[in-house]
Tab-separated table of C-alpha atoms and ligand atoms in Angstrom:
chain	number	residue	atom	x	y	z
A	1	UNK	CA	10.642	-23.591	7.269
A	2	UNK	CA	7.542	-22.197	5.061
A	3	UNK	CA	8.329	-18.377	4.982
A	4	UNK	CA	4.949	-16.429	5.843
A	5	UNK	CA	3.317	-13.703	4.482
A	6	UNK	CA	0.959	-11.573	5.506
A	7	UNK	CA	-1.000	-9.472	2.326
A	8	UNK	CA	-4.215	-6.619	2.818
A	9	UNK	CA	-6.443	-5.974	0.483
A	10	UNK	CA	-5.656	-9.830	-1.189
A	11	UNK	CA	-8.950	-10.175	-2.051
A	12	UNK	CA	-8.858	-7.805	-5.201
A	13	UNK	CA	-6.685	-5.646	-8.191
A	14	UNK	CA	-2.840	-5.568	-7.261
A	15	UNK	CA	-3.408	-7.674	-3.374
A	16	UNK	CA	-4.814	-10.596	-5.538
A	17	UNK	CA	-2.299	-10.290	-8.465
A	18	UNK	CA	0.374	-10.104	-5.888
A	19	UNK	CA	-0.397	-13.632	-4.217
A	20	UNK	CA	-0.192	-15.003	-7.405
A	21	UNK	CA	3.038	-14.028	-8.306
A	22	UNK	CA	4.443	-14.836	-4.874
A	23	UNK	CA	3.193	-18.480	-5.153
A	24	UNK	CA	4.852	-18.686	-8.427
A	25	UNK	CA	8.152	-17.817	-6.856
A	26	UNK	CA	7.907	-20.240	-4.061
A	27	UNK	CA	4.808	-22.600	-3.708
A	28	UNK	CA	5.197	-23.655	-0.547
A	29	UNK	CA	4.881	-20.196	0.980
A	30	UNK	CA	1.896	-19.811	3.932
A	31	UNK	CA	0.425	-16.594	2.281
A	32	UNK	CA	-2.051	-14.891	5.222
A	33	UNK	CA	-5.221	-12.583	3.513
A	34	UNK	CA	-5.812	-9.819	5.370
A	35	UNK	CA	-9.092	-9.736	3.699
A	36	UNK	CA	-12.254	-7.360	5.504
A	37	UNK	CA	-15.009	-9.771	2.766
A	38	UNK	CA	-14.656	-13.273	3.798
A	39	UNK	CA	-16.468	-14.721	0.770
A	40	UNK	CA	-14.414	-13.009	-1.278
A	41	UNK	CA	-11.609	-13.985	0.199
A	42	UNK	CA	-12.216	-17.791	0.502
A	43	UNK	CA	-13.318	-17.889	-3.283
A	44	UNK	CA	-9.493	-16.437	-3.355
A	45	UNK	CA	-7.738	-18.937	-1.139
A	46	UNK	CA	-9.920	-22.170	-3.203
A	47	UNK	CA	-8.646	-20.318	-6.015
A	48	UNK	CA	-5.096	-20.211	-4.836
A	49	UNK	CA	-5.350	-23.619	-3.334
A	50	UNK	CA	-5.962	-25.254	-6.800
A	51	UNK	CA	-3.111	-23.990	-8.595
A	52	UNK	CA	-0.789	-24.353	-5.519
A	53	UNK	CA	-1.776	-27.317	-3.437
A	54	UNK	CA	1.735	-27.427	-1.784
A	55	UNK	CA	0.772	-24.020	-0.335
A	56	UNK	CA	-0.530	-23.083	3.043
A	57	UNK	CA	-3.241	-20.582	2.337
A	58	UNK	CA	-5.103	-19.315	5.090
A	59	UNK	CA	-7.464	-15.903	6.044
A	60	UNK	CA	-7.756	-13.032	8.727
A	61	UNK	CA	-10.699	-11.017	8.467
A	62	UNK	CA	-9.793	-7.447	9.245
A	63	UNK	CA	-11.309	-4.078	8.143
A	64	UNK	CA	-8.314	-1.815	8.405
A	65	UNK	CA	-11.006	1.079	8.629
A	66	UNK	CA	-11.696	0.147	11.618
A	67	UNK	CA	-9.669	-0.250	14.794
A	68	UNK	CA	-11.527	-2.917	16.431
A	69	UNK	CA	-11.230	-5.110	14.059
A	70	UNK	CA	-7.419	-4.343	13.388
A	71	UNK	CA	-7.021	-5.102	17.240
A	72	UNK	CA	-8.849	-8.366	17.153
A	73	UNK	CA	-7.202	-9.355	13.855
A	74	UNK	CA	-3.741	-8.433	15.518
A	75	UNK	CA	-4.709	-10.860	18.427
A	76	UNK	CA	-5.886	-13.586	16.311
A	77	UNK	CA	-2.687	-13.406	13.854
A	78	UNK	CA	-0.338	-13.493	17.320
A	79	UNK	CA	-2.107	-16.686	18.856
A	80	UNK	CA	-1.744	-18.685	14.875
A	81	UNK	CA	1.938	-17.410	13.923
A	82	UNK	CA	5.030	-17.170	15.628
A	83	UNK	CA	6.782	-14.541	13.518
A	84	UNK	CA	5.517	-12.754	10.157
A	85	UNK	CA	8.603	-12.812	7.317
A	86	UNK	CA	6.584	-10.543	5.196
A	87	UNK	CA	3.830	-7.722	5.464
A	88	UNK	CA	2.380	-6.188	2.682
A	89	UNK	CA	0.190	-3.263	3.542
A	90	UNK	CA	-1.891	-3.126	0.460
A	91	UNK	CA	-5.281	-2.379	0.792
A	92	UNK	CA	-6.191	0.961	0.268
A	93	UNK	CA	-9.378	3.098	-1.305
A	94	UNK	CA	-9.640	6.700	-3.134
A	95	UNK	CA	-13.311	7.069	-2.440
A	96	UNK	CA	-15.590	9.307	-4.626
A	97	UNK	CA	-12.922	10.305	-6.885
A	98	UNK	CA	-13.346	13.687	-8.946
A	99	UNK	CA	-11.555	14.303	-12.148
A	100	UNK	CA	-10.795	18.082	-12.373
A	101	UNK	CA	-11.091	18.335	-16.136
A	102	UNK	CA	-9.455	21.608	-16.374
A	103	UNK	CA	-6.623	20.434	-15.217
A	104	UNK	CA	-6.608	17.622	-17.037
A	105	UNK	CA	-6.855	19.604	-20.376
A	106	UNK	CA	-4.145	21.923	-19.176
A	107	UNK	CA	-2.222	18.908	-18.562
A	108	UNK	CA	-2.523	17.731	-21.994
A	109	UNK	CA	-1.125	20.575	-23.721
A	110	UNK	CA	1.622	21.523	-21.095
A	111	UNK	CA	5.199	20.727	-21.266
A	112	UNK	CA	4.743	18.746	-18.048
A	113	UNK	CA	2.377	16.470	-19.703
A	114	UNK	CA	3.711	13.157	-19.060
A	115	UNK	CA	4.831	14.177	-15.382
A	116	UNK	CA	1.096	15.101	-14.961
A	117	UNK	CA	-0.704	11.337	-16.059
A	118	UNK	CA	2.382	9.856	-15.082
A	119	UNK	CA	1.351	11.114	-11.223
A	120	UNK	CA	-2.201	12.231	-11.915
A	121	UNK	CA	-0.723	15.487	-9.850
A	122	UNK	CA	-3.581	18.119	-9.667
A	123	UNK	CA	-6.174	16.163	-11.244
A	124	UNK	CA	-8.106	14.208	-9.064
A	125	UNK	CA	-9.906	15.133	-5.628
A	126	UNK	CA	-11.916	12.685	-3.321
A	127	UNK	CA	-14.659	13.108	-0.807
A	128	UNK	CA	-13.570	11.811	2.689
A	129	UNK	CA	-15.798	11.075	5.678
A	130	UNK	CA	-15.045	10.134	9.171
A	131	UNK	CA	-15.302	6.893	10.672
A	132	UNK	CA	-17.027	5.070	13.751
A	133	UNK	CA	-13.887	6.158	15.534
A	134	UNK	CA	-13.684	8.989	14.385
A	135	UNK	CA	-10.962	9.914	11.814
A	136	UNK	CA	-10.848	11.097	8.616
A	137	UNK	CA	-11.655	7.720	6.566
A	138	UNK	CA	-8.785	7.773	3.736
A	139	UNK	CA	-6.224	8.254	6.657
A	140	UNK	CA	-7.526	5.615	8.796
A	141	UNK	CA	-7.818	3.178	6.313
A	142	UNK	CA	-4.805	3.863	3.822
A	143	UNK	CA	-1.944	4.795	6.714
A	144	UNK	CA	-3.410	4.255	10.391
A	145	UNK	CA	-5.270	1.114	10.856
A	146	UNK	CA	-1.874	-0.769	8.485
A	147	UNK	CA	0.298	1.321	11.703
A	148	UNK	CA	-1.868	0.042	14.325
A	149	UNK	CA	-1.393	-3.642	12.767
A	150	UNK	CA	2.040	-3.011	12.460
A	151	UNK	CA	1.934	-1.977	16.157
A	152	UNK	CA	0.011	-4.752	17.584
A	153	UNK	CA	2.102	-7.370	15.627
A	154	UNK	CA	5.609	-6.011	16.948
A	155	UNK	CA	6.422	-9.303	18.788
A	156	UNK	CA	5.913	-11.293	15.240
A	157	UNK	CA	8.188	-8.522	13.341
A	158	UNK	CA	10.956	-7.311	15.660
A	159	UNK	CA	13.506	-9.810	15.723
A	160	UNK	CA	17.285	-8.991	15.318
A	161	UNK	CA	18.346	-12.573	14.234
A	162	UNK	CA	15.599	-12.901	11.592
A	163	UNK	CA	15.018	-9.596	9.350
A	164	UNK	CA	10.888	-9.076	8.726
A	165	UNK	CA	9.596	-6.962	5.673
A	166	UNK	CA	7.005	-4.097	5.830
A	167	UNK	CA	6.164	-3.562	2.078
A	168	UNK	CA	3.245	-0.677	2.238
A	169	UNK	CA	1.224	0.200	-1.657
A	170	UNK	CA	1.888	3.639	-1.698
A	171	UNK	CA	1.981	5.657	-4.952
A	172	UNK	CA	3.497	8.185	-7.710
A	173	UNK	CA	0.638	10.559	-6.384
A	174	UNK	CA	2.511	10.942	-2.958
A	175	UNK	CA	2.586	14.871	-2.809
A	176	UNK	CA	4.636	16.528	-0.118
A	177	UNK	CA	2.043	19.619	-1.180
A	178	UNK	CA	-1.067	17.766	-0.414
A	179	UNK	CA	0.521	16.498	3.249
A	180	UNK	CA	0.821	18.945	6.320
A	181	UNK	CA	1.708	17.812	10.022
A	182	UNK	CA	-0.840	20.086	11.581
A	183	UNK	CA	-3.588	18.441	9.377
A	184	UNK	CA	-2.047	14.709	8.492
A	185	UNK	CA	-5.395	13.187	8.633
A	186	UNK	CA	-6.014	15.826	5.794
A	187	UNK	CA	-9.919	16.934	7.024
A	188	UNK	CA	-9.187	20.444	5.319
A	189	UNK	CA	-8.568	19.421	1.951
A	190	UNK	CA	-9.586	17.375	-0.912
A	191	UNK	CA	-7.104	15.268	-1.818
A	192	UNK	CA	-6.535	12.697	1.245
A	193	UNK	CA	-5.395	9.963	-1.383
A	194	UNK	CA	-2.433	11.736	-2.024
A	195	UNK	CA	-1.813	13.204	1.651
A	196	UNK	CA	-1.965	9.236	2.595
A	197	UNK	CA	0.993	8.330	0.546
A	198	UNK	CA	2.963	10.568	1.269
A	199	UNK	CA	2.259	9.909	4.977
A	200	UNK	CA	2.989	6.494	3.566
A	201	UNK	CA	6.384	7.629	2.401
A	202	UNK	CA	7.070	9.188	5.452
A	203	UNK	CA	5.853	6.310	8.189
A	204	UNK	CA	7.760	3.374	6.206
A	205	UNK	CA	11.476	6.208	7.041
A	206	UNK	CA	10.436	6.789	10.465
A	207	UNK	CA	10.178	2.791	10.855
A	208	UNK	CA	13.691	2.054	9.413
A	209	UNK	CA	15.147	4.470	11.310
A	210	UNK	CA	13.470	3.433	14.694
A	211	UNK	CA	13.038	-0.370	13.778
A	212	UNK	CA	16.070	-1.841	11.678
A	213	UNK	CA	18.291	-2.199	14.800
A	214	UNK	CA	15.460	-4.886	15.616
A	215	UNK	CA	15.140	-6.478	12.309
A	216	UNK	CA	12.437	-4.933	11.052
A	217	UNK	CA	13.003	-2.851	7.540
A	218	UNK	CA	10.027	-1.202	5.613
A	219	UNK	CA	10.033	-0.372	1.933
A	220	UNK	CA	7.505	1.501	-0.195
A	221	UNK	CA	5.813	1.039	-3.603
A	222	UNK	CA	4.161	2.276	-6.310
A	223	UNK	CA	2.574	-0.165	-8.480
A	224	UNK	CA	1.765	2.119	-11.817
A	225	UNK	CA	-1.168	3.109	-13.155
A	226	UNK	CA	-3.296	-0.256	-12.882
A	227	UNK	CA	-6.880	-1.268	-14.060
A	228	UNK	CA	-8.916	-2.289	-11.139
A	229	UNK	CA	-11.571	-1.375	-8.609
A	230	UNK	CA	-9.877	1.420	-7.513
A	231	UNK	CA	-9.307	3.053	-10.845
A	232	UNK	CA	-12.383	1.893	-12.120
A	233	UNK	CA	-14.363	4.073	-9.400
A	234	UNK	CA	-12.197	7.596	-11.574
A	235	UNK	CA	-13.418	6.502	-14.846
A	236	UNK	CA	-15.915	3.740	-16.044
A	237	UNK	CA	-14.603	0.375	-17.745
A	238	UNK	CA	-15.226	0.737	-21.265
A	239	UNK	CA	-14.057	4.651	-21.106
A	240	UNK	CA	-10.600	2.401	-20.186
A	241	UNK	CA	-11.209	-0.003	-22.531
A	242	UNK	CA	-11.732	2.532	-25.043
A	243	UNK	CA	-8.431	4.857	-24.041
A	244	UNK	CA	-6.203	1.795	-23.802
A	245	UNK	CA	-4.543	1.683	-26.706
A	246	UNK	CA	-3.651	5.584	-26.685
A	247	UNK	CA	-2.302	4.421	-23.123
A	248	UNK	CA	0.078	1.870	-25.328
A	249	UNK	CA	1.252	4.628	-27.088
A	250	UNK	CA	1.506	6.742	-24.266
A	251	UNK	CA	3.781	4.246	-22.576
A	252	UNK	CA	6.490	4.853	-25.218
A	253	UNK	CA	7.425	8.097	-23.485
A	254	UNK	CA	5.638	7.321	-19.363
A	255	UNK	CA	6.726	3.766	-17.829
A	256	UNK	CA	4.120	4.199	-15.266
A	257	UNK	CA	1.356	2.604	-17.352
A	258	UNK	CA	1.627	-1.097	-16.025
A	259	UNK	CA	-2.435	-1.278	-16.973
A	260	UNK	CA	-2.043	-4.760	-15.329
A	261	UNK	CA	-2.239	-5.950	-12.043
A	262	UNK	CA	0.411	-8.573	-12.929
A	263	UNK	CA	2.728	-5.497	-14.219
A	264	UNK	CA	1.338	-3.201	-11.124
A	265	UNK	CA	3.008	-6.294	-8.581
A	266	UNK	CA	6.399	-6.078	-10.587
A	267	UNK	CA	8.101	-4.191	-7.660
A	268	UNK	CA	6.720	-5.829	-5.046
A	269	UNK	CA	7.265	-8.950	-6.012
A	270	UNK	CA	10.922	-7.478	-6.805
A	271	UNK	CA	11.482	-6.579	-3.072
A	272	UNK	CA	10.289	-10.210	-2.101
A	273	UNK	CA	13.826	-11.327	-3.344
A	274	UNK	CA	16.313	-8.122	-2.267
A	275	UNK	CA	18.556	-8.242	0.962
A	276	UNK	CA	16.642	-5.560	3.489
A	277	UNK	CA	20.341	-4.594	4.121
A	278	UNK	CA	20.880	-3.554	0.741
A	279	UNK	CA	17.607	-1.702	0.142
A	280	UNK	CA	17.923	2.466	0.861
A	281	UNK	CA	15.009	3.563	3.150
A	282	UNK	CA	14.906	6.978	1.117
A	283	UNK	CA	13.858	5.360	-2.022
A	284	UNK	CA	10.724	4.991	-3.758
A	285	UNK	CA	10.778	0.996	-5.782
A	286	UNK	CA	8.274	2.056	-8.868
A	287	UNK	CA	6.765	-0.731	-10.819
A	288	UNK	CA	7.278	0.580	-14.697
A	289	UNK	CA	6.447	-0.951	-18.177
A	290	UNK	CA	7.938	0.080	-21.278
A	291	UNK	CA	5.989	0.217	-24.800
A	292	UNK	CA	6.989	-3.109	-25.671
A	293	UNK	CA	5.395	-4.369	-22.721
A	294	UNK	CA	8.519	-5.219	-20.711
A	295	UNK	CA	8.027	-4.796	-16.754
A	296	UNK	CA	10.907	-3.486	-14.696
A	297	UNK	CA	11.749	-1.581	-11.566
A	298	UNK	CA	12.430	2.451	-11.271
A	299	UNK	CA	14.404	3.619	-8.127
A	300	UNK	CA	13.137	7.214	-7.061
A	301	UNK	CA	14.652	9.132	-4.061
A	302	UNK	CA	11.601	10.541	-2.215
A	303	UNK	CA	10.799	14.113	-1.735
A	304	UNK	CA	10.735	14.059	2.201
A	305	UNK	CA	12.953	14.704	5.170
A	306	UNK	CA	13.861	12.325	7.877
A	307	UNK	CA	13.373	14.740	10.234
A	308	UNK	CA	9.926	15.225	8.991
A	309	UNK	CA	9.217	11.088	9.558
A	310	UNK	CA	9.984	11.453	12.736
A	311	UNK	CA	7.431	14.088	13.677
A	312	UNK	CA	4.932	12.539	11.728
A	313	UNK	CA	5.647	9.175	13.471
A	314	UNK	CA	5.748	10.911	16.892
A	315	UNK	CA	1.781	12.118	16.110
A	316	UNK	CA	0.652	8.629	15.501
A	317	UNK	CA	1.904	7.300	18.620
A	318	UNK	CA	0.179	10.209	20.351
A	319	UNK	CA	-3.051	9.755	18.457
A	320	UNK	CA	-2.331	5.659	19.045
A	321	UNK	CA	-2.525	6.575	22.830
A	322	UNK	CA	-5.748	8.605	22.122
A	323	UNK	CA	-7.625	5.708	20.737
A	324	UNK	CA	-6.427	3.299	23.399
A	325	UNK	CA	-8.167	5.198	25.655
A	326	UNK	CA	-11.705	5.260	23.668
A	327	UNK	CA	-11.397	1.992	21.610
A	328	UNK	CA	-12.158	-1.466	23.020
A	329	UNK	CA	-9.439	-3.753	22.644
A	330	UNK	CA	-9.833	-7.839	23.170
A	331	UNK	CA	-8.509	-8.792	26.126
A	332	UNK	CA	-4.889	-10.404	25.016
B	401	NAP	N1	-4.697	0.863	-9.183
B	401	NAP	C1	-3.781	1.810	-9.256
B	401	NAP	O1	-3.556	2.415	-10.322
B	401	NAP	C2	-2.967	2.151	-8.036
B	401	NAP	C3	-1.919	3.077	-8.185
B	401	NAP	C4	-1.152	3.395	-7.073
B	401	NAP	C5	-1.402	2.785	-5.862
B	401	NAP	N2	-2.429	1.901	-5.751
B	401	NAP	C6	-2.652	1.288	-4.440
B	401	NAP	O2	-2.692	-0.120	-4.591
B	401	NAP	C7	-3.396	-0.686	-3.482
B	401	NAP	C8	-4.353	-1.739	-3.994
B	401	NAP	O3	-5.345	-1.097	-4.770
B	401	NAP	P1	-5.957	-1.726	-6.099
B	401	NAP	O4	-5.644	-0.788	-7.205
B	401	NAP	O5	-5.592	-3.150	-6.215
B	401	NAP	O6	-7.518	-1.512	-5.818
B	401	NAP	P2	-8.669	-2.562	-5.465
B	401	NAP	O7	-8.800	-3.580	-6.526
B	401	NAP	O8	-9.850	-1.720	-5.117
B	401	NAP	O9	-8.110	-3.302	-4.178
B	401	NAP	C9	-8.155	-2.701	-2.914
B	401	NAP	C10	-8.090	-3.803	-1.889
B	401	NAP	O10	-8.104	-3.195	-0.594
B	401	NAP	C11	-9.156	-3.792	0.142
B	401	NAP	N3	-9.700	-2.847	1.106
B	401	NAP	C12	-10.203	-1.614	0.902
B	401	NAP	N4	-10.613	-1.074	2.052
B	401	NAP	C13	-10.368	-1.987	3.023
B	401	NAP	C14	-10.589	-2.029	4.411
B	401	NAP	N5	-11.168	-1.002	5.075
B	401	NAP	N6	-10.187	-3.122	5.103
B	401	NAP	C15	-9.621	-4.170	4.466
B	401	NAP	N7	-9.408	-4.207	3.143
B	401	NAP	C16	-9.786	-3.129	2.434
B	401	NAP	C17	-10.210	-4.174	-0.889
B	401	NAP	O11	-11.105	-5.135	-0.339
B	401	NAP	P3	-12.550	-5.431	-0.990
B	401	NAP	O12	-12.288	-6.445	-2.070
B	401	NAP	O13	-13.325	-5.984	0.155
B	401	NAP	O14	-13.061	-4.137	-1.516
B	401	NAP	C18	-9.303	-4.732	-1.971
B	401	NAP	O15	-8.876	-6.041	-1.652
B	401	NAP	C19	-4.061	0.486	-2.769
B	401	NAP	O16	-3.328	0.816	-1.617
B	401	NAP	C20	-3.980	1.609	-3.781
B	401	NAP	O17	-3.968	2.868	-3.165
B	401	NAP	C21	-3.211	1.553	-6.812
């Protein structure tokens, strides 16, 4: 039986890269985009299609900003599939990113140096708005609409016979600093990028520990530092272009410079192939490259508490409730 996956965010950067790689593995895979731009995305699945006619590639339009559309998305993907063997919760934005250049000369002559571009701790803030339904727009889109989907497609996931996979983008910029329960949709500060990966971090623990009696195990990422959109939007193509070959150097002493999106995938892909039994639910899988351009995969023990997950888990099902109550859903 095809094994099916389900990818946001395909249509682009590490999403895109990431099909690839997975119809490379197995080419007879039925890959789902999650895509919110359907011409993108069908130029993605013809693209896909060509170099892997034995495929099944097929498209859900969702815009995870936005819970109607994860709810009628959800109800579409239940009526086509029968069970989902993989999720990757991918898509993700870091709007109106600021570099804070005194930090970033600080960081340059500190001891902490390669900790500091490594993570880009302390040296980037974003501008956040709120959405149509009314939450903080970085949240919603990076942790909350990927946890509604999750929560609408529990009948697909949640089987004890048949493990399913949860594999969420998070990030080395996860900061247990920049994340508070009181304020987890992060409307009081100015860096919701980071406070969304670390809720990240935390969600994907409170899932194994309420979900893997039921099958269903979640793992988190970080893909590196990669070229695309989304890194494009903190500093201009050819300023890239131009720093990339210090960035070579640089990767002689920091593995977190994948640059690539093919690189960026190497841990997801990576988790593709492990045993869910075998994976630990307190670890962070890292994509890494060294300076000779090899890719491999860094195990990090996260900086977070179960007991923490659980609270923070506990709020989304309360604010969950909330939005039942004000957002439309289809009719199942
Ligand atoms: N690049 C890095 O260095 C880096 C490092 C750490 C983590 N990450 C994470 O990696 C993931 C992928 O990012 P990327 O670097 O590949 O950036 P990207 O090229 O900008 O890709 C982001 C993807 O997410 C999709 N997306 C954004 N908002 C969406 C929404 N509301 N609904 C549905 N899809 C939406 C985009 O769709 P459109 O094509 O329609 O815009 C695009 O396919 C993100 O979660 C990001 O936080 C990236």
């Amino acid at each position: 039986m095809r094994k099916v996956v389900l990818v946001t965010g395909a249509s682009s950067g590490i999403g895109l890269a990431l099909c690839k790689r997975l119809l490379a593995e197995d080419d007879v895979l039925h890959l789902c985009l999650a895509c919110r731009n359907m011409s993108k995305a069908e130029a993605v699945q013809a693209d896909l299609l060509t170099s892997h006619p034995t495929a099944e590639v097929t498209i859900v339009q969702v815009d995870v900003s936005n819970l109607q559309s994860v709810f009628r998305a959800s109800k579409e993907l239940k009526q086509r599939f029968q069970r989902l063997d993989y999720v990757y919760l991918n898509a993700g934005i870091m709007p109106n990113p600021q570099l804070n250049i005194r930090a970033l000369l600080s960081g340059v002559f500190s001891r902490k140096v390669v900790h500091v571009f490594s993570t880009a701790e302390g040296l980037l803030t974003q501008e956040d708005k709120v959405t149509a339904d009314g939450l903080q727009e970085v949240f919603a889109t990076n942790v909350f609409g990927h946890f509604i989907l999750f929560r609408e497609l529990e009948s697909l996931l949640c089987h004890s016979d048949h493990p399913s996979r949860l594999i969420w983008t998070s990030s080395r910029n996860a900061k247990k600093s920049n994340f508070t329960l009181e304020d987890f949709q992060h409307s009081k500060g100015h860096e919701p990028y980071s406070s969304s990966k670390y809720a990240t971090d935390l969600l994907s623990v409170a899932l194994n520990r309420n979900f893997n009696h039921q099958g269903l195990y979640s793992s988190v990422v970080c893909p590196g530092t990669v070229l695309t959109n989304l890194t494009y939007g903190i500093l201009p193509p050819f300023v890239w272009t131009l720093l990339v070959p210090f960035i070579w150097l640089f990767r002689f002493f920091a593995n977190a410079f994948t640059l690539t999106s093919y690189n960026g995938t190497e841990a997801l892909v990576w988790l593709f192939h492990q045993k869910p039994e075998s994976l630990n639910p307190l670890t962070k899988y890292m994509s890494a490259t060294t300076g000779f351009g090899n890719n491999y995969v860094i195990h990090q023990k996260m900086d977070l508490d179960e007991d923490s997950a659980e609270k923070f888990y506990q709020s989304l099902l309360e604010l969950e409730k909330h939005v039942k109550t004000t957002v439309q859903k289809p009719d199942n």
